[in-house]
PDB file of C-alpha atoms in Angstrom:
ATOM      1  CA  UNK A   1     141.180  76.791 179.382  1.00 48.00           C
ATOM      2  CA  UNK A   2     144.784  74.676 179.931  1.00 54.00           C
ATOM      3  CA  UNK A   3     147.189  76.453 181.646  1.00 55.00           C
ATOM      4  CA  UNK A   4     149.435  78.930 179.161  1.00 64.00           C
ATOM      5  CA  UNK A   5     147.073  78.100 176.615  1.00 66.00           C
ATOM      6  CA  UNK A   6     150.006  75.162 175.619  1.00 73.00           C
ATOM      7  CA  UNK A   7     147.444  73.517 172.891  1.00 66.00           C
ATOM      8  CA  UNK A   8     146.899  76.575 171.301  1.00 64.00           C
ATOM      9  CA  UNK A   9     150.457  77.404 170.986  1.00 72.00           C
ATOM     10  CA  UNK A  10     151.050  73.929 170.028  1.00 74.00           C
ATOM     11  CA  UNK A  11     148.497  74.693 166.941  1.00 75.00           C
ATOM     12  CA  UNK A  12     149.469  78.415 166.010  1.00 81.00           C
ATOM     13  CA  UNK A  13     152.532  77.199 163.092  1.00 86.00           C
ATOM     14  CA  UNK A  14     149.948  74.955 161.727  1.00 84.00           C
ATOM     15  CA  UNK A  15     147.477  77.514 161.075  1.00 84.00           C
ATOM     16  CA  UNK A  16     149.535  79.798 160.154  1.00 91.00           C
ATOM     17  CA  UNK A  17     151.428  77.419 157.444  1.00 92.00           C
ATOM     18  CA  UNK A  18     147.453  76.861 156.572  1.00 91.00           C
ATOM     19  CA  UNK A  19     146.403  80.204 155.917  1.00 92.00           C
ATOM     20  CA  UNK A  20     149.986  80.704 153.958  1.00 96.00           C
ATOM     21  CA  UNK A  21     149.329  78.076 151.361  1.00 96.00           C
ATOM     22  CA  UNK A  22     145.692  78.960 151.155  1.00 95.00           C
ATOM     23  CA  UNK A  23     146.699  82.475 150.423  1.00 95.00           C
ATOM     24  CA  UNK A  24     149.164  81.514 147.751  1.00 97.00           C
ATOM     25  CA  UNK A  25     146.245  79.306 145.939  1.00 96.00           C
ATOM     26  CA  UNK A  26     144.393  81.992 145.724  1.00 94.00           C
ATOM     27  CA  UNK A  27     146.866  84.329 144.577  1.00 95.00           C
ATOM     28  CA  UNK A  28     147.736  81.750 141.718  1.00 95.00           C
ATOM     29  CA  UNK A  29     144.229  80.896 141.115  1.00 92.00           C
ATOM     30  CA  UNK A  30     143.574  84.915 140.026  1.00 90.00           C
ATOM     31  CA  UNK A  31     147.198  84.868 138.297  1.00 91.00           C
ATOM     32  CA  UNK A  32     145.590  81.956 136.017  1.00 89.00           C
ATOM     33  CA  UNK A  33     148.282  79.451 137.503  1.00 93.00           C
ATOM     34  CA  UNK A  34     145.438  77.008 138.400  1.00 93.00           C
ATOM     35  CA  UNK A  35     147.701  73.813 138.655  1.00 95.00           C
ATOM     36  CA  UNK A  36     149.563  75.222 140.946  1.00 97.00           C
ATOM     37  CA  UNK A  37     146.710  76.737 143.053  1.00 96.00           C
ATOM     38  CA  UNK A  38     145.779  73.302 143.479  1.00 96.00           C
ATOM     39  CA  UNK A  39     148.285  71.612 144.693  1.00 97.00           C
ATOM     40  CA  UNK A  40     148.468  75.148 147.074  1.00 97.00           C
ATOM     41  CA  UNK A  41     145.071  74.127 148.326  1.00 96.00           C
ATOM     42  CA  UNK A  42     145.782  70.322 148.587  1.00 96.00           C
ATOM     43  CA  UNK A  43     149.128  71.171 150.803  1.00 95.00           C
ATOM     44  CA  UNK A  44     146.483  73.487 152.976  1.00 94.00           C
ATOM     45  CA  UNK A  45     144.284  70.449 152.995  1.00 92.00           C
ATOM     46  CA  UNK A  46     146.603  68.400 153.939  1.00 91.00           C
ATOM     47  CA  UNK A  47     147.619  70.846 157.130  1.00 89.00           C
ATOM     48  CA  UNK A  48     144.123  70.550 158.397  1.00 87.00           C
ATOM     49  CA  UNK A  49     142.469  68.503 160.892  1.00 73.00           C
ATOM     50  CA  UNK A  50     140.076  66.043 160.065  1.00 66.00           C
ATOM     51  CA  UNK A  51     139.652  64.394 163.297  1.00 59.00           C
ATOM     52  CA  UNK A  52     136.251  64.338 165.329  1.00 53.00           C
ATOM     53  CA  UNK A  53     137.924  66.248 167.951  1.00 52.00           C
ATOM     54  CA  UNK A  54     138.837  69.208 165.267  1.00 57.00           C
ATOM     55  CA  UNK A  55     134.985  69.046 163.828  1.00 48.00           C
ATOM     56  CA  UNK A  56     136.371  67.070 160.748  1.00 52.00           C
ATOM     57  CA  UNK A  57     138.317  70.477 159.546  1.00 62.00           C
ATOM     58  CA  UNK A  58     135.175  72.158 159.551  1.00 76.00           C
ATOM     59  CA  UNK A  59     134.627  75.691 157.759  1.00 80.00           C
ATOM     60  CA  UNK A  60     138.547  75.824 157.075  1.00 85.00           C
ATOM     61  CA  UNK A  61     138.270  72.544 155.420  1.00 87.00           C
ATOM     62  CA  UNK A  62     134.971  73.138 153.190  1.00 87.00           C
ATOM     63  CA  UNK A  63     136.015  76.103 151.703  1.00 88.00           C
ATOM     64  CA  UNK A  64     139.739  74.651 150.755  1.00 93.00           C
ATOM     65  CA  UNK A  65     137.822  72.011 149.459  1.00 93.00           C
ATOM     66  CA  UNK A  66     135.472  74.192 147.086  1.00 90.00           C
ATOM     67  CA  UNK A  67     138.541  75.932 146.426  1.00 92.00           C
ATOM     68  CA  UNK A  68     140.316  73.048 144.820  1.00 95.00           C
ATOM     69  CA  UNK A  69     137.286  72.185 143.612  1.00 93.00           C
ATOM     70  CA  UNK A  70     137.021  75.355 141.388  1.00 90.00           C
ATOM     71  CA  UNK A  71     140.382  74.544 139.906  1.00 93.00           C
ATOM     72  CA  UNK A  72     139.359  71.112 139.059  1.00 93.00           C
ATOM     73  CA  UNK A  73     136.578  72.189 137.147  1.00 88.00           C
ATOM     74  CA  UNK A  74     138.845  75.054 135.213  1.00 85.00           C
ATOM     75  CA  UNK A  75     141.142  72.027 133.987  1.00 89.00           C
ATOM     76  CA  UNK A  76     137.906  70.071 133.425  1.00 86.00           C
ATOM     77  CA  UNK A  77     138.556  67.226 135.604  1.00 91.00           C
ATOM     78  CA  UNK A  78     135.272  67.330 136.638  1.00 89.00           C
ATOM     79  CA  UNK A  79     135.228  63.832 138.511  1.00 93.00           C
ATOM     80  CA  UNK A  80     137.788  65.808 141.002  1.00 95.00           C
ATOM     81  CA  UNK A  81     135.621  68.357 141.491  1.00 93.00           C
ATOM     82  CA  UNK A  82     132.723  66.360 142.491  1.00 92.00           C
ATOM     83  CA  UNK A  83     134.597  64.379 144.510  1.00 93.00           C
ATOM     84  CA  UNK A  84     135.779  67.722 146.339  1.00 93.00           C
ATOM     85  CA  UNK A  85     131.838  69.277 146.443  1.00 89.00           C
ATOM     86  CA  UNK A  86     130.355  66.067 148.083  1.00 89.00           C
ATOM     87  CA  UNK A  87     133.615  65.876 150.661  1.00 88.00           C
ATOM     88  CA  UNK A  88     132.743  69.623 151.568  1.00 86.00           C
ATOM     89  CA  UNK A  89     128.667  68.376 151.797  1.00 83.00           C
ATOM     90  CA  UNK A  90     129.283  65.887 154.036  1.00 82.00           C
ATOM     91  CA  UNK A  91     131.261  67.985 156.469  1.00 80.00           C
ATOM     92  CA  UNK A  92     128.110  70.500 156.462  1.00 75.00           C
ATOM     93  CA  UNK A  93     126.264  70.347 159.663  1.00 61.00           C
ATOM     94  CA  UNK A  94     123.409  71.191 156.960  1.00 62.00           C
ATOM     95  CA  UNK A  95     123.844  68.786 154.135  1.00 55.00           C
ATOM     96  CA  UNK A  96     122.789  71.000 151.086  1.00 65.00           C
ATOM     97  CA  UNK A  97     124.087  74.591 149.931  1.00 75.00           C
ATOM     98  CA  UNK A  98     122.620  75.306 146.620  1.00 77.00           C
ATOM     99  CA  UNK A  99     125.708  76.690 144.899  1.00 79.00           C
ATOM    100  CA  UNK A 100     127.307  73.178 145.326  1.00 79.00           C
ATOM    101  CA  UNK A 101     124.416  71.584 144.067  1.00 82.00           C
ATOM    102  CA  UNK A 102     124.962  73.918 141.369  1.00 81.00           C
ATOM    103  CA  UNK A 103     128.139  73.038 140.714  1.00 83.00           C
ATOM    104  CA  UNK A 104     128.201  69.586 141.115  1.00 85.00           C
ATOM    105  CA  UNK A 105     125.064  68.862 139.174  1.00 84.00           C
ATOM    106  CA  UNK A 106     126.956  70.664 136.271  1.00 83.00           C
ATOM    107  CA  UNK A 107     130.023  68.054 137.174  1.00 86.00           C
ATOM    108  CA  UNK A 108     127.651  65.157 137.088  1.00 86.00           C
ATOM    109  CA  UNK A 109     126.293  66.598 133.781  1.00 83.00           C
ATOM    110  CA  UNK A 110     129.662  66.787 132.571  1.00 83.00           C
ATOM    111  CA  UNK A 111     130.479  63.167 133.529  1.00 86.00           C
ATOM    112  CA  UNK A 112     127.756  62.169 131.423  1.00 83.00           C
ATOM    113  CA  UNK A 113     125.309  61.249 134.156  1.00 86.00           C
ATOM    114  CA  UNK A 114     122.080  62.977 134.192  1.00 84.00           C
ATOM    115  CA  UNK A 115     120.597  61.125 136.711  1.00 87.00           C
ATOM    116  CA  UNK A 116     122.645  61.875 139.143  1.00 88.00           C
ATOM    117  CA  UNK A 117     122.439  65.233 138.031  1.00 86.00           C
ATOM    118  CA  UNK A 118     118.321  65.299 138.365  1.00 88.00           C
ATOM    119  CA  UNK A 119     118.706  63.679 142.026  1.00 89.00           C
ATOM    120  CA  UNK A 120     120.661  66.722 143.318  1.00 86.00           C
ATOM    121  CA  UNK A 121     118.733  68.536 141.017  1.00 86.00           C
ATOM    122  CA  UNK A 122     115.206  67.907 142.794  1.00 86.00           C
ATOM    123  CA  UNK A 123     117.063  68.250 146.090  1.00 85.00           C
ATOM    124  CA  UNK A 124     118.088  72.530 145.207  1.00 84.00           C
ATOM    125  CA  UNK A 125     114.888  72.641 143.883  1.00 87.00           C
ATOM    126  CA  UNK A 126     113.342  71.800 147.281  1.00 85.00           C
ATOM    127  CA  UNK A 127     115.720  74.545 148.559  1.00 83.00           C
ATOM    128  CA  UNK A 128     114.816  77.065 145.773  1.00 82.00           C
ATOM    129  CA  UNK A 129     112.479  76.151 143.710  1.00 83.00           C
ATOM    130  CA  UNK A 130     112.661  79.129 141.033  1.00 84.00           C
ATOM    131  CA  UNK A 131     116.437  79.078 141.018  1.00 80.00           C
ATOM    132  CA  UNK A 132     116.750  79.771 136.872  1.00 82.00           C
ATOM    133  CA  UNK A 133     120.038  78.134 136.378  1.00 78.00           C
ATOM    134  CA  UNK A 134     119.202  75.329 138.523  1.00 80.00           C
ATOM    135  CA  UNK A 135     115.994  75.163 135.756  1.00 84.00           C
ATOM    136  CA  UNK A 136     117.905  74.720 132.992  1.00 81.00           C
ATOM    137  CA  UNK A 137     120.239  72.245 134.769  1.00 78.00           C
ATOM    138  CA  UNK A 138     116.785  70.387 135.525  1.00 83.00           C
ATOM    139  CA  UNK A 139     115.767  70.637 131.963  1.00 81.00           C
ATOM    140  CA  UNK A 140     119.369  70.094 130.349  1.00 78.00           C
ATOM    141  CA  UNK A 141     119.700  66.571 132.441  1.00 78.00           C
ATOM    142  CA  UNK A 142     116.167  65.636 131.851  1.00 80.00           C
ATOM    143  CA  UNK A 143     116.882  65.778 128.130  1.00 76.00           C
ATOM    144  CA  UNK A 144     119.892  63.925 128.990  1.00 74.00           C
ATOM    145  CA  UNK A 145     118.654  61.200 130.747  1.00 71.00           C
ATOM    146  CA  UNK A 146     115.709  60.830 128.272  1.00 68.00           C
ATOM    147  CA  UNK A 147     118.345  60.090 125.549  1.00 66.00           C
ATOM    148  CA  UNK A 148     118.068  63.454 123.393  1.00 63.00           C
ATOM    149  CA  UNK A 149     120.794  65.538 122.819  1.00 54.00           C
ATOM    150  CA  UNK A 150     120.653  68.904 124.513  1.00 50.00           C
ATOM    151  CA  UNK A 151     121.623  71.757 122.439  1.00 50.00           C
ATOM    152  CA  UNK A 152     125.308  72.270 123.297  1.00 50.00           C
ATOM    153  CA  UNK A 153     125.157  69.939 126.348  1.00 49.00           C
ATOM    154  CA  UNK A 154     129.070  70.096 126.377  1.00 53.00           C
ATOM    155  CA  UNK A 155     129.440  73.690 125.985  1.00 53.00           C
ATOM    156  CA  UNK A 156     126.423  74.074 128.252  1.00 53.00           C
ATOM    157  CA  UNK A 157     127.956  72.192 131.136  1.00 54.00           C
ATOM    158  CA  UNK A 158     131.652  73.032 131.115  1.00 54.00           C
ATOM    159  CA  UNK A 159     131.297  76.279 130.350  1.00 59.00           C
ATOM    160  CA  UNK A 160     128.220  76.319 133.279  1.00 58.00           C
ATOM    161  CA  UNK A 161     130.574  75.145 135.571  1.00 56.00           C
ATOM    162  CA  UNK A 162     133.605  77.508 134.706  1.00 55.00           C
ATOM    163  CA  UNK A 163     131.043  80.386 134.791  1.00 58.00           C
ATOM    164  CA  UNK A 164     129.638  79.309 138.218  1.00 55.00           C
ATOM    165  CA  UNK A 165     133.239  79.590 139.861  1.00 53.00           C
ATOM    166  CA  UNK A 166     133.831  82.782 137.882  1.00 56.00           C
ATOM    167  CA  UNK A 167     130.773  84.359 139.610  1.00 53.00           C
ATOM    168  CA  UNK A 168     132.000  82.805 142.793  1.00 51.00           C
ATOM    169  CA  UNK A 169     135.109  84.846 142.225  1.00 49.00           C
ATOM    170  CA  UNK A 170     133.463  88.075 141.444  1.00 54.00           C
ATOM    171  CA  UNK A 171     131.471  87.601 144.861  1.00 51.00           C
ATOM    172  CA  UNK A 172     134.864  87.491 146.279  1.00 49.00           C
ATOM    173  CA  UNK A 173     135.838  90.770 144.761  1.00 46.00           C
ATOM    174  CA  UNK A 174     138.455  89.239 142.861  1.00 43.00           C
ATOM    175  CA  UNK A 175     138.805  92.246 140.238  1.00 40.00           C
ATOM    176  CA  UNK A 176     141.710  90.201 137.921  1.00 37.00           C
ATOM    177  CA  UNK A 177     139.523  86.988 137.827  1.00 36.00           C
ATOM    178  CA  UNK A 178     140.950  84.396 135.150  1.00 37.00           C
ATOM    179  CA  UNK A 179     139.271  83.754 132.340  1.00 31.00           C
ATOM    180  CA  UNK A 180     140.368  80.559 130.608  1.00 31.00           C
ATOM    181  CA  UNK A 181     143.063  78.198 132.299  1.00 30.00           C
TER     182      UNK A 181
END
């Protein structure tokens, strides 16, 4: 340790001004205010270290980043949110978690590319391979990508997605969870 702990003190209004703005984005993301819950969770971004020497933001940074990502997807700006889900999959010291595959393969859906979708697709199935909704992803972009129209593919993904960060929220505990934005 450095004498007086001076780096730590150094850091201390930083995470604190972190953990304030990702506290009001989630306070605004239950009230329904979802623009403003993201640009709460993009200042918090912003406020975290990305360099090597801070482990590229690491957990603070991945979960900000599926944060923002969840209010992308309730505005339906899907091509955000996938940015934001393969940002927080590269930081991973593990490079798959099967509720961003999840999600994102929905995005990907949504963007009109199934086979993108089935690529990420095959790679939850190798981590789960009786995971039902990531099934009917599988047989929603296969469909896709073979040219036929799924039945509902648009309500099917965007509402997918929007129900994937709902349950999200209700693993949270968040009681007052929005339900349109």
């Amino acid at each position: 340790m450095e004498p007086r702990h001076t780096r730590a003190v150094k850091l201390l209004p930083r995470v604190e001004a972190i953990i304030r703005a990702k506290d009001a984005g989630d306070q605004l993301y239950i009230a329904g205010q979802i623009i403003e819950a993201s640009k709460e969770y993009s200042k918090a971004l912003s406020l975290v270290g990305f360099g090597n020497d801070e482990g590229q933001g690491g957990y603070p940074r991945i979960m900000l980043l599926e944060n923002r990502a969840a209010t992308y997807i309730y505005m339906r700006r899907f091509e955000l949110a996938q940015h934001n889900y393969l940002a927080a999959l590269s930081i991973l010291n593990h490079p798959w978690r099967l509720d961003f595959l999840g999600k994102l393969t929905r995005c990907y859906l949504a963007l009109g590319n199934p086979d993108a979708a089935l690529q990420h697709v095959n790679i939850a199935l190798e981590i789960d391979h009786f995971d039902e909704d990531i099934l009917q992803i599988k047989s929603c972009a296969e469909k896709s990508s073979a040219g036929e129209m799924f039945e509902n593919t648009e309500d099917f993904t965007t509402q997918g997605c929007i129900r994937t960060v709902e349950i999200g929220i209700e693993a949270k505990g968040w009681d007052n969870a929005v339900s349109a934005a």
